[in-house]
Short mmCIF file of N, CA and C in Angstrom, two decimals:
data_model
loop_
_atom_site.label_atom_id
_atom_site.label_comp_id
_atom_site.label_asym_id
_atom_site.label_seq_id
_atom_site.Cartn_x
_atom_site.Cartn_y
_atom_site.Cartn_z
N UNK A 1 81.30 127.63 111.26
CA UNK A 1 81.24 127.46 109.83
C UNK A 1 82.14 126.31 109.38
N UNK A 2 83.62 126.08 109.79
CA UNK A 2 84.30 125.24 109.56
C UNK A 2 83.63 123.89 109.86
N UNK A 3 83.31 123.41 111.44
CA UNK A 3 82.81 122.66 111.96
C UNK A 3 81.38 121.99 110.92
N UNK A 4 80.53 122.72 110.39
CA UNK A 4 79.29 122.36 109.59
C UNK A 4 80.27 121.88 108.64
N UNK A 5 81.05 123.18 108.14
CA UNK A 5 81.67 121.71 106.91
C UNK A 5 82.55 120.46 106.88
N UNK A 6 82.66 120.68 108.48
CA UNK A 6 83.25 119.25 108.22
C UNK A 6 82.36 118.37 108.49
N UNK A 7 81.05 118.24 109.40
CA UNK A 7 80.12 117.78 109.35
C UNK A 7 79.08 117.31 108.05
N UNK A 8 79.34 118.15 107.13
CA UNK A 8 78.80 117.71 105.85
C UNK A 8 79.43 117.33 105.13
N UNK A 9 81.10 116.83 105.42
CA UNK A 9 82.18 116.37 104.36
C UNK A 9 82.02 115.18 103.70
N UNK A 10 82.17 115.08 102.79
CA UNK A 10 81.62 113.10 102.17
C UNK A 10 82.69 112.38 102.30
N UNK A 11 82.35 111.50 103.33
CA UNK A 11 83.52 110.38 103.53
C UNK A 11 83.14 109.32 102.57
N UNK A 12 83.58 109.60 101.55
CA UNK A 12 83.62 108.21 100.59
C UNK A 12 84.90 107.60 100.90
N UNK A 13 84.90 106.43 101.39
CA UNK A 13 86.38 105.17 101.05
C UNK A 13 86.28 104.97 99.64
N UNK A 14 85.24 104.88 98.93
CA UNK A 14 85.26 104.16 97.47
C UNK A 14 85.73 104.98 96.60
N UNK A 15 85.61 106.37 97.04
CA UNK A 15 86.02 107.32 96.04
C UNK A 15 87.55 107.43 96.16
N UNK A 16 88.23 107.21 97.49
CA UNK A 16 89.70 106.80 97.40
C UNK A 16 90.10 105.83 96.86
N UNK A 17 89.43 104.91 96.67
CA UNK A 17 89.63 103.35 96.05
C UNK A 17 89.55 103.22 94.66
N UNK A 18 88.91 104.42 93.92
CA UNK A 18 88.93 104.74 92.64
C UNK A 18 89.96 105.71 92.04
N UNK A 19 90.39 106.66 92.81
CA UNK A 19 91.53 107.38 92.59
C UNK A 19 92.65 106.57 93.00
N UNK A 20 93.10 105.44 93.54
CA UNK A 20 93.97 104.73 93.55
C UNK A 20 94.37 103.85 92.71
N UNK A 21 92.64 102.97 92.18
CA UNK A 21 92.45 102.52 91.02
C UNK A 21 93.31 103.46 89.87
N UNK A 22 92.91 104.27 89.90
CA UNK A 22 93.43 105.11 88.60
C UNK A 22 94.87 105.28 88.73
N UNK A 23 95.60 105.64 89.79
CA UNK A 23 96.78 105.93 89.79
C UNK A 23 97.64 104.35 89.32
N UNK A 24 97.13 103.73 90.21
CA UNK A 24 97.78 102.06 89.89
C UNK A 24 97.14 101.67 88.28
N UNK A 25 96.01 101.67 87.89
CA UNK A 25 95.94 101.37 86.39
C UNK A 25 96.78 102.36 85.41
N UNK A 26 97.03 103.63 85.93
CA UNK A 26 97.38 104.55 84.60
C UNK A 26 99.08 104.14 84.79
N UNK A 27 99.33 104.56 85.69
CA UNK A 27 100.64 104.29 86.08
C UNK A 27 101.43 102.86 85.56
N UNK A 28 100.61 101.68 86.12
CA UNK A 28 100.82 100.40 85.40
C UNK A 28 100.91 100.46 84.08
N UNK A 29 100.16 100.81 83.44
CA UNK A 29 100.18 100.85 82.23
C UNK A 29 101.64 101.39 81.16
N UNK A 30 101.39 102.69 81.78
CA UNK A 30 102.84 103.42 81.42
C UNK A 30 103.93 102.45 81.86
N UNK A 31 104.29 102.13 83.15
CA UNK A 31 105.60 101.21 83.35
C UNK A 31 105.46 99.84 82.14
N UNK A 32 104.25 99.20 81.95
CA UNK A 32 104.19 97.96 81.28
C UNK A 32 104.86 98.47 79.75
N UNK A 33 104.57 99.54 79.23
CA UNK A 33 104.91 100.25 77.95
C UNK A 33 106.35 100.48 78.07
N UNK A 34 107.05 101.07 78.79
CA UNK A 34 108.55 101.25 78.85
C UNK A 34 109.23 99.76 79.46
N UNK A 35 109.05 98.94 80.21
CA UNK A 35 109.91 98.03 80.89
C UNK A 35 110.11 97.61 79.66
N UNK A 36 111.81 97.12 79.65
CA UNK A 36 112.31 96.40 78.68
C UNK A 36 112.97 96.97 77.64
N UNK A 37 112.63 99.05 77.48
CA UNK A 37 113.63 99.70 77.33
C UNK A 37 114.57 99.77 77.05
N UNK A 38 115.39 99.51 75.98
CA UNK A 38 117.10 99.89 76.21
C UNK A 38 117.61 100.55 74.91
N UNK A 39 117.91 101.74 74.85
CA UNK A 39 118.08 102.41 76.05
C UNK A 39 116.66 102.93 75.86
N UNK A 40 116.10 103.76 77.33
CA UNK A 40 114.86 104.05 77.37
C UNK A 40 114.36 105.31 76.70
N UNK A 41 113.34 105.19 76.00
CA UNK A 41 112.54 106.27 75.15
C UNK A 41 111.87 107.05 75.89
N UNK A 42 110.50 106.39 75.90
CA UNK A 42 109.50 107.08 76.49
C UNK A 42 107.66 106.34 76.26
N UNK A 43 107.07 106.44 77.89
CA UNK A 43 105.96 105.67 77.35
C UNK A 43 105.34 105.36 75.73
N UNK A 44 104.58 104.44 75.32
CA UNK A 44 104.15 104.24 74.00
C UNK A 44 103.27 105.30 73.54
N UNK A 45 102.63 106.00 72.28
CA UNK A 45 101.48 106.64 72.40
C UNK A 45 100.04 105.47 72.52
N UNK A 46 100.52 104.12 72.44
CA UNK A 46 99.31 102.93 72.38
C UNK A 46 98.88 103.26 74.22
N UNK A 47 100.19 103.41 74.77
CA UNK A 47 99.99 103.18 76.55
C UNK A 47 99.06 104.59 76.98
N UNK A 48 99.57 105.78 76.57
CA UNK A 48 98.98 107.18 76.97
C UNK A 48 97.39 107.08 76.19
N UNK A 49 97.07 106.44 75.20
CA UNK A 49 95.30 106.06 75.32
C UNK A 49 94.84 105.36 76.16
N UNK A 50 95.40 104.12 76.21
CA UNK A 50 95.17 103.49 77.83
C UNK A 50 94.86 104.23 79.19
N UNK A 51 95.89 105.18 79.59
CA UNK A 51 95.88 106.08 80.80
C UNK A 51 94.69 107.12 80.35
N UNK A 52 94.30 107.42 79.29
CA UNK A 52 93.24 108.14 79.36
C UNK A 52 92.08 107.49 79.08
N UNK A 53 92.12 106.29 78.82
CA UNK A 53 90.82 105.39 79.01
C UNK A 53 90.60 105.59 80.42
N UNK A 54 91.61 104.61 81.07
CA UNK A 54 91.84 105.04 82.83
C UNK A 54 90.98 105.77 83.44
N UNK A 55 91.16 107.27 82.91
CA UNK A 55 90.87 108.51 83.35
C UNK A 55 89.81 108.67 83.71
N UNK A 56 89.32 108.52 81.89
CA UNK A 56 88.19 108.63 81.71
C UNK A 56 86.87 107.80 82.66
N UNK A 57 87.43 106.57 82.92
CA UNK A 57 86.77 105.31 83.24
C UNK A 57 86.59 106.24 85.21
N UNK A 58 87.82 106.71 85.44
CA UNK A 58 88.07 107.27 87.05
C UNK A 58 87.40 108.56 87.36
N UNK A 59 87.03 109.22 86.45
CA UNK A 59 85.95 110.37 86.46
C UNK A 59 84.57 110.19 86.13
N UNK A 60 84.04 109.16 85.78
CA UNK A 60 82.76 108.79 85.40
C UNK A 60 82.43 108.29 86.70
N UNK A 61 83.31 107.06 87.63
CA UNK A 61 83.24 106.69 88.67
C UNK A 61 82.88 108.10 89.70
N UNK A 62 83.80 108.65 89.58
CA UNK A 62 84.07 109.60 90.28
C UNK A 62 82.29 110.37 90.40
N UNK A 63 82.34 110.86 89.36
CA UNK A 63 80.94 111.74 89.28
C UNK A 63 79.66 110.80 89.55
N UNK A 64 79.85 109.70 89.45
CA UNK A 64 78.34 108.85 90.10
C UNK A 64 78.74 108.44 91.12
N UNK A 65 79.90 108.56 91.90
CA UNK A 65 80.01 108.66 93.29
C UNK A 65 79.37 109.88 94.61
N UNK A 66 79.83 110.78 93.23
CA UNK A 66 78.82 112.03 93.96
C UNK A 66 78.17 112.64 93.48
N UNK A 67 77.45 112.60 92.85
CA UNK A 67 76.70 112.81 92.46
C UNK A 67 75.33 113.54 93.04
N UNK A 68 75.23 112.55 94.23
CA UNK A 68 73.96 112.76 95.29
C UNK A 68 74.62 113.64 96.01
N UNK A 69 75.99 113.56 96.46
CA UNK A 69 76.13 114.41 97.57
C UNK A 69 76.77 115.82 97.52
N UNK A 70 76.80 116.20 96.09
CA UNK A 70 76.70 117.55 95.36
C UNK A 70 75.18 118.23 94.92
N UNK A 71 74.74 117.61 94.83
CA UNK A 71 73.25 118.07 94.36
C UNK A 71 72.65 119.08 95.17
N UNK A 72 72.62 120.09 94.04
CA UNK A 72 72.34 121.37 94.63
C UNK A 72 72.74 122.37 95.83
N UNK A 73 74.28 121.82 95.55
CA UNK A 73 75.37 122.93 96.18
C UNK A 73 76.01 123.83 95.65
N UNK A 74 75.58 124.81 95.80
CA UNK A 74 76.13 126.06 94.82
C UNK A 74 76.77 127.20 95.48
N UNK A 75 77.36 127.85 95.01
CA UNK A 75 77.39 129.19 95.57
C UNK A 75 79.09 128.97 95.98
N UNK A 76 80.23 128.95 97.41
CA UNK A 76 81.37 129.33 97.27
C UNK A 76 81.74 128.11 97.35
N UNK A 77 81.11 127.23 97.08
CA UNK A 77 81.72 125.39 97.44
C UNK A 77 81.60 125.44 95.64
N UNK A 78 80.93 125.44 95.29
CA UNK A 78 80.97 125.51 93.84
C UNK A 78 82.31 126.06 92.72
N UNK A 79 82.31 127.15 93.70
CA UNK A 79 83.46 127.96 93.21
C UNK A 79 85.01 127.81 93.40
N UNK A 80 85.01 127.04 94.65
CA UNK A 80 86.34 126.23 95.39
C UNK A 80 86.63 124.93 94.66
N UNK A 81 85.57 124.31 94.09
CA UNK A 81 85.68 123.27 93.80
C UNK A 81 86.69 123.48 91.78
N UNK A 82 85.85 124.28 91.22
CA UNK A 82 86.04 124.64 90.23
C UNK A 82 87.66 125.32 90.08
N UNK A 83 87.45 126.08 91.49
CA UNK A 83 89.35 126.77 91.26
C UNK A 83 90.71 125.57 91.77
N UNK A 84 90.24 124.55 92.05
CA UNK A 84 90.70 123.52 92.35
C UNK A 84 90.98 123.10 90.92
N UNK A 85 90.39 122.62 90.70
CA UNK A 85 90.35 122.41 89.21
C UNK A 85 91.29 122.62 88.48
N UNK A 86 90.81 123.92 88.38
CA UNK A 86 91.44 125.13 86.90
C UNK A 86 93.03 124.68 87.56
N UNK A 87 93.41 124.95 88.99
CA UNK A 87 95.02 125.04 89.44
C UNK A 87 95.68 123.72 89.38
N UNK A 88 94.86 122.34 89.38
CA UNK A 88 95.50 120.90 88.85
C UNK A 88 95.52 121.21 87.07
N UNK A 89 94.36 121.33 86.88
CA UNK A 89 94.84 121.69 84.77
C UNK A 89 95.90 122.67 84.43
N UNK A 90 96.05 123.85 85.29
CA UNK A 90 97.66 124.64 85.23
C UNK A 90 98.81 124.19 85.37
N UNK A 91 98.32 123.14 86.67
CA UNK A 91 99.71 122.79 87.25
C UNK A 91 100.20 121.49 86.48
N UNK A 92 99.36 120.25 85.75
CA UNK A 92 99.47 119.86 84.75
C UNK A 92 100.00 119.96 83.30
N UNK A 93 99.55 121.36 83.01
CA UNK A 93 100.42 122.45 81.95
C UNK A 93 101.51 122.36 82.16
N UNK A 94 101.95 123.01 82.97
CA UNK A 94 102.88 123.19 83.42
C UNK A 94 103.83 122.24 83.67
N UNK A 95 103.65 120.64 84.32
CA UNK A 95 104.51 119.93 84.14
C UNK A 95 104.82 119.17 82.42
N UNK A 96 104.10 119.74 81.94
CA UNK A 96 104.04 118.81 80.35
C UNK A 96 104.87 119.88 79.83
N UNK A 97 104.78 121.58 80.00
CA UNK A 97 105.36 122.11 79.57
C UNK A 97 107.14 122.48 80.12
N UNK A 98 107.27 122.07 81.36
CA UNK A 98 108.64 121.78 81.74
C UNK A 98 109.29 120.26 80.86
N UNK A 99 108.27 119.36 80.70
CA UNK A 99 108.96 118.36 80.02
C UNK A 99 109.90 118.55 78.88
N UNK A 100 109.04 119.13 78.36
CA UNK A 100 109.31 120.43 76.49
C UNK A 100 110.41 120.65 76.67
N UNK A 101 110.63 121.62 77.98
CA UNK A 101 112.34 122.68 78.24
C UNK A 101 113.01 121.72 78.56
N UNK A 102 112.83 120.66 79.13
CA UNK A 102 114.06 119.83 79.35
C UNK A 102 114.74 119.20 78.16
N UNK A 103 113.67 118.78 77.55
CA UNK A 103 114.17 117.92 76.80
C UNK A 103 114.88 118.87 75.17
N UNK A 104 114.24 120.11 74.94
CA UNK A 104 115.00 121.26 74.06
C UNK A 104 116.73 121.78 74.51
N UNK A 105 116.74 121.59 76.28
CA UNK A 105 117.35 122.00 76.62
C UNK A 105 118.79 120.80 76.38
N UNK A 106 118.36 119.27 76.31
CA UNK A 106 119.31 118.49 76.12
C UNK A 106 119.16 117.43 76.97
N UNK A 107 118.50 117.50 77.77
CA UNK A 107 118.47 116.59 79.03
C UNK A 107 117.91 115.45 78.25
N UNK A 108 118.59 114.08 78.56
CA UNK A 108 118.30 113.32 78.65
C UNK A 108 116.50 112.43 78.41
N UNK A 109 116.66 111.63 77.57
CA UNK A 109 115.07 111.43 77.12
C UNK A 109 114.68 110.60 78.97
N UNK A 110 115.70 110.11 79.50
CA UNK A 110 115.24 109.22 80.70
C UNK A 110 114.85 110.14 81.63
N UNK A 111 115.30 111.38 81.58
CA UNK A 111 114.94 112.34 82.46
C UNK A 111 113.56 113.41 82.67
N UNK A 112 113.82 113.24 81.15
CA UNK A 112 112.55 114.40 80.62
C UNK A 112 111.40 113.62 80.34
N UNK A 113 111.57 112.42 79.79
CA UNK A 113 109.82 111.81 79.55
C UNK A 113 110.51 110.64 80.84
N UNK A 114 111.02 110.57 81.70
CA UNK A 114 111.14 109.37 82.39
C UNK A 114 110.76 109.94 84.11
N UNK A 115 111.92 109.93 84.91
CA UNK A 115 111.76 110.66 85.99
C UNK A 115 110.84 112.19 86.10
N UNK A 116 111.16 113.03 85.17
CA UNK A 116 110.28 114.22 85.60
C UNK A 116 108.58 113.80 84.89
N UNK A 117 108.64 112.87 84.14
CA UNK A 117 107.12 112.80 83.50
C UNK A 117 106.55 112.34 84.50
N UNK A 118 106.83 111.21 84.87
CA UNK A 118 106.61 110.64 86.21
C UNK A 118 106.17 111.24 87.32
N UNK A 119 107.01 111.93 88.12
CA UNK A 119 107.12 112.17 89.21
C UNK A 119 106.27 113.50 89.39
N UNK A 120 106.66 114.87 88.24
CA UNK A 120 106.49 115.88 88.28
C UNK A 120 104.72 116.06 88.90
N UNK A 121 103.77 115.09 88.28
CA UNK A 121 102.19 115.28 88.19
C UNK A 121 102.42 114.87 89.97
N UNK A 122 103.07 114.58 90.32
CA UNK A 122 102.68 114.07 91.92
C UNK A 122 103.00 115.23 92.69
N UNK A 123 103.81 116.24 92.41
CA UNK A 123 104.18 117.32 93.01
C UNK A 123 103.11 118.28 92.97
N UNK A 124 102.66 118.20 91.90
CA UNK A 124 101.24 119.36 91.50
C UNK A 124 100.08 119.11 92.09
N UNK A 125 99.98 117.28 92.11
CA UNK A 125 98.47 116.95 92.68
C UNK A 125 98.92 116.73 94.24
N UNK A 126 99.74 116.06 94.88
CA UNK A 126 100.08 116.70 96.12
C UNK A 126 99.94 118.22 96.82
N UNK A 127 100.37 118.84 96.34
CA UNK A 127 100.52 120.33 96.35
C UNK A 127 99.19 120.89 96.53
N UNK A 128 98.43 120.37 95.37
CA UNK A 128 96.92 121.00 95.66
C UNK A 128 95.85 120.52 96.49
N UNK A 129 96.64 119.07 96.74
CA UNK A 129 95.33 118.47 97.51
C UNK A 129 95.84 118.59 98.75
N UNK A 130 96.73 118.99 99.12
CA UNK A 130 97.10 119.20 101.07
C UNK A 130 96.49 120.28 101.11
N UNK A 131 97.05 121.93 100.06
CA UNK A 131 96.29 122.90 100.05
C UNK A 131 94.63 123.26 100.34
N UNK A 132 94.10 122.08 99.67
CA UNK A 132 92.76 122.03 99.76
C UNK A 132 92.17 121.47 100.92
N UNK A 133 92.87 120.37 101.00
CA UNK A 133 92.97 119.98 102.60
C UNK A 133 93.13 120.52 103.96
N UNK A 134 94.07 121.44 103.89
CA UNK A 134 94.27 122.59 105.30
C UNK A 134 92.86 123.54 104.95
N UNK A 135 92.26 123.48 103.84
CA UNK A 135 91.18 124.97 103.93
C UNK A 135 90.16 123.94 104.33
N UNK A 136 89.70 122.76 103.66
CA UNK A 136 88.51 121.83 104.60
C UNK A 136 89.03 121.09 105.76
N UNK A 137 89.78 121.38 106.72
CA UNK A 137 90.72 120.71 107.78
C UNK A 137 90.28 119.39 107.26
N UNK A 138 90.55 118.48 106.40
CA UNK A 138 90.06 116.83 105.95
C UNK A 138 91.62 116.72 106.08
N UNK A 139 91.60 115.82 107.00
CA UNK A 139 93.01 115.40 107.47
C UNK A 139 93.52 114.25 107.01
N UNK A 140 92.94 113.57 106.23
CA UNK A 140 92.78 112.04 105.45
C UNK A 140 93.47 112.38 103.76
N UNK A 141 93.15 113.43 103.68
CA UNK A 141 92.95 114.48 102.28
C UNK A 141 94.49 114.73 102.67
N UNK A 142 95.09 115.36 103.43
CA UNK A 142 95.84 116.30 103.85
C UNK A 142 97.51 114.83 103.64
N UNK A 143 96.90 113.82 104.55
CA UNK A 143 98.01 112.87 104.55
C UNK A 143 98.07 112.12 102.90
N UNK A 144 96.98 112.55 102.09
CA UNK A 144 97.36 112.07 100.78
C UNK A 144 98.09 112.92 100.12
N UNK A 145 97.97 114.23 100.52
CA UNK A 145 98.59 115.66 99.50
C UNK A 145 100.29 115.37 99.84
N UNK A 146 100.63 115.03 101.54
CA UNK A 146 101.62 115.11 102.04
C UNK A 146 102.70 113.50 101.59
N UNK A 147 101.65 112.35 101.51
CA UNK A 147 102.49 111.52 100.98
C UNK A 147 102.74 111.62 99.27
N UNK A 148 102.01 112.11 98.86
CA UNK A 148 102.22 112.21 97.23
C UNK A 148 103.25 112.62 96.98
N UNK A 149 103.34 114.19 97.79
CA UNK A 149 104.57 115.15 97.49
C UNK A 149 105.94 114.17 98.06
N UNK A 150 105.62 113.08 98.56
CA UNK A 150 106.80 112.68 99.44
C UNK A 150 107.12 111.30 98.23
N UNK A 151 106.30 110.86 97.70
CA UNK A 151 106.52 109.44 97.19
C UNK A 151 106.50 110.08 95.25
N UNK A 152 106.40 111.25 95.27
CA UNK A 152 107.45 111.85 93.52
C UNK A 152 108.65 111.52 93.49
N UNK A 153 109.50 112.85 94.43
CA UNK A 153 110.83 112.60 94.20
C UNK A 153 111.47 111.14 94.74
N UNK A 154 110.64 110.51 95.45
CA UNK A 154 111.28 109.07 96.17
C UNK A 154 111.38 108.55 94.99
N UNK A 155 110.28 108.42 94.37
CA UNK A 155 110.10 107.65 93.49
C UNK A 155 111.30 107.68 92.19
N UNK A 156 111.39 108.67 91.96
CA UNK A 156 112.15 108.99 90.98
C UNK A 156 113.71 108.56 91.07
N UNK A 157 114.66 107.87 92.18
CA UNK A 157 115.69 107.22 92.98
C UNK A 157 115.72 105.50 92.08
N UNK A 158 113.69 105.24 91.57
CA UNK A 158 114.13 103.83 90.87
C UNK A 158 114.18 103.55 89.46
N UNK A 159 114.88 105.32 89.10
CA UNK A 159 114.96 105.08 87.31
C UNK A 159 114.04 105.49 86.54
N UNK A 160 114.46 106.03 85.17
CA UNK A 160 112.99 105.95 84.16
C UNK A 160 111.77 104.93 84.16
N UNK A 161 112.63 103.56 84.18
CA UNK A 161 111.75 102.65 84.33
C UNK A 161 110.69 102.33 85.40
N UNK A 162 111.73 102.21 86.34
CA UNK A 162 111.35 101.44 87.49
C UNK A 162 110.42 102.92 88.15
N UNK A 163 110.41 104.21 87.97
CA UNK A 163 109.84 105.37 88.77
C UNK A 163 108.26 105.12 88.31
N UNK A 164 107.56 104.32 87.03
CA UNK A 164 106.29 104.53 86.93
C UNK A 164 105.66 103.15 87.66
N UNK A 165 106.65 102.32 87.73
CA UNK A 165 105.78 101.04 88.44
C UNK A 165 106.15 101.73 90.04
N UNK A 166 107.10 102.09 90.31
CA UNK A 166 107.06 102.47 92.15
C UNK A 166 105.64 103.73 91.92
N UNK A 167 105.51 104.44 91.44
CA UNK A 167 104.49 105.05 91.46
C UNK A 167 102.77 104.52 91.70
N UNK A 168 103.17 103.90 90.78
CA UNK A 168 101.86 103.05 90.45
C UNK A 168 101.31 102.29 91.93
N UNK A 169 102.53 101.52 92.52
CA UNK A 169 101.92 101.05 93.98
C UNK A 169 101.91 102.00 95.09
N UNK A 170 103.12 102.71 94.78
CA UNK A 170 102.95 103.83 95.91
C UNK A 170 101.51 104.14 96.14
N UNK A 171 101.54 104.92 94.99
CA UNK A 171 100.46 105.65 95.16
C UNK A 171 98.76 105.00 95.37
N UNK A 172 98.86 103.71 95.10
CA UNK A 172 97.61 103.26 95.34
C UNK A 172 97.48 102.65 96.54
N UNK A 173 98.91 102.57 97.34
CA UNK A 173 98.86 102.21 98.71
C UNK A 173 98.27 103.44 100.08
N UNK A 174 98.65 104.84 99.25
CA UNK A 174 98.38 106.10 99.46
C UNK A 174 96.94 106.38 99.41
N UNK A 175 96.09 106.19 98.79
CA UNK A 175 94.61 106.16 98.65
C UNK A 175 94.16 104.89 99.28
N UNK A 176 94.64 103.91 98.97
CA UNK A 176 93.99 103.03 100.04
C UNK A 176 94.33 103.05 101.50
N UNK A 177 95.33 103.81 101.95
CA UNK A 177 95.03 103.97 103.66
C UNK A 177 93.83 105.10 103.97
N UNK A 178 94.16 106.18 102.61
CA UNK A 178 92.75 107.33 102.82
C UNK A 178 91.69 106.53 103.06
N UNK A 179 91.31 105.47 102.12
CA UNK A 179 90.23 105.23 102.00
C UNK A 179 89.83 103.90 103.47
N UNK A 180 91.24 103.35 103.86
CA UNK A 180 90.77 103.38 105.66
C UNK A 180 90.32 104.21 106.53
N UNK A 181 91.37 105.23 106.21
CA UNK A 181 90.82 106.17 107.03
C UNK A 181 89.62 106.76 106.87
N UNK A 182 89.33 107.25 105.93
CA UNK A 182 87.69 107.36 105.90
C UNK A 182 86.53 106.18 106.29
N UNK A 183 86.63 104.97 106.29
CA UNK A 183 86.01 104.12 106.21
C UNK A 183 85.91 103.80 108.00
N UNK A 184 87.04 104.35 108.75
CA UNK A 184 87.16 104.45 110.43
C UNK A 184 86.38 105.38 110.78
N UNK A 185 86.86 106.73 109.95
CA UNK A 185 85.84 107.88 110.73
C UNK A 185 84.60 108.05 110.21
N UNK A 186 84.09 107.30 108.60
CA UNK A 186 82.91 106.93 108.90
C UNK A 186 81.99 106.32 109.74
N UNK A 187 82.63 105.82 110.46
CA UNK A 187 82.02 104.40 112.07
C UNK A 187 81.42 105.04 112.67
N UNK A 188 81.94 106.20 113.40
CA UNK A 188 81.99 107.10 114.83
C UNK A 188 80.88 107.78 114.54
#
């Protein structure tokens, strides 16, 4: 059973190349909005429409990427896919809503909309995508969940500022080896 699904797994490179896209455009964006800071606030609300243009622009991609190779899969792939989901939109919550307590609590605006705004979404989408990764053994998947979780808190070492532009390449350097790696074991 495992084996069929990994046999039917969709090795898209392009679809890593678009989630990298996104991380490096949304991310860019946000750093371009804060650099120059002093002392530092917090992204613009002009920059956070931008990142959800981004988004938006990275899920449209996304869904006519697969489009074909979802069609008419239903039943517990349907359902995995969906609880995937729901646990990045929680875990999302959840970092927007730790932002809240920090910053009620006193902490620092560089901390609370800077380093943890930053960093925090990489812990959640790491987290879920290795998770998801060990249940489809996608080992390509697995080294993106594992560098994400690794390149948050790194990241967060180059400042309010400097943590959304290290993000921004990190992380699109992170999808673009996926999307080697898929693009190798597509060959074979």
């Amino acid at each position: 059973r495992v084996s069929a699904r990994r046999a039917l797994r969709v090795r898209t490179p392009a679809l890593a190349l678009v989630r990298g896209g996104v991380v490096l455009g949304a991310y860019g964006i946000l750093w371009l909005s804060v650099r120059g800071q002093h002392p530092y606030h917090s992204p613009t609300g002009a920059a956070l429409v931008g990142v959800m243009g981004v988004v938006g622009v990275g899920a449209v991609a996304t869904i006519m990427l697969l489009r074909r190779s979802v069609a008419g899969v239903s039943g517990r792939s349907t359902q995995r896919r969906r609880a995937v989901g729901l646990l990045l939109a929680v875990g999302y919550a959840a970092v927007f809503l730790m932002e809240i307590a920090l910053a009620q609590a006193g902490v620092s605006r560089s901390v609370a909309f800077g380093t943890w705004a930053a960093g925090g979404p990489l812990l959640v989408l790491g987290a879920v995508a290795g998770a998801h990764a060990v249940m489809q053994e996608d080992w390509a998947l697995y080294g993106v969940g594992a560098g994400l979780l690794l390149l948050g808190p790194a990241a967060t070492f180059a400042g309010p500022v400097g943590v959304w532009e290290t993000i921004a390449l990190g992380g699109f350097g992170i999808f673009a080896a996926q999307a080697a790696v898929e693009w190798w074991l597509g060959r074979g």
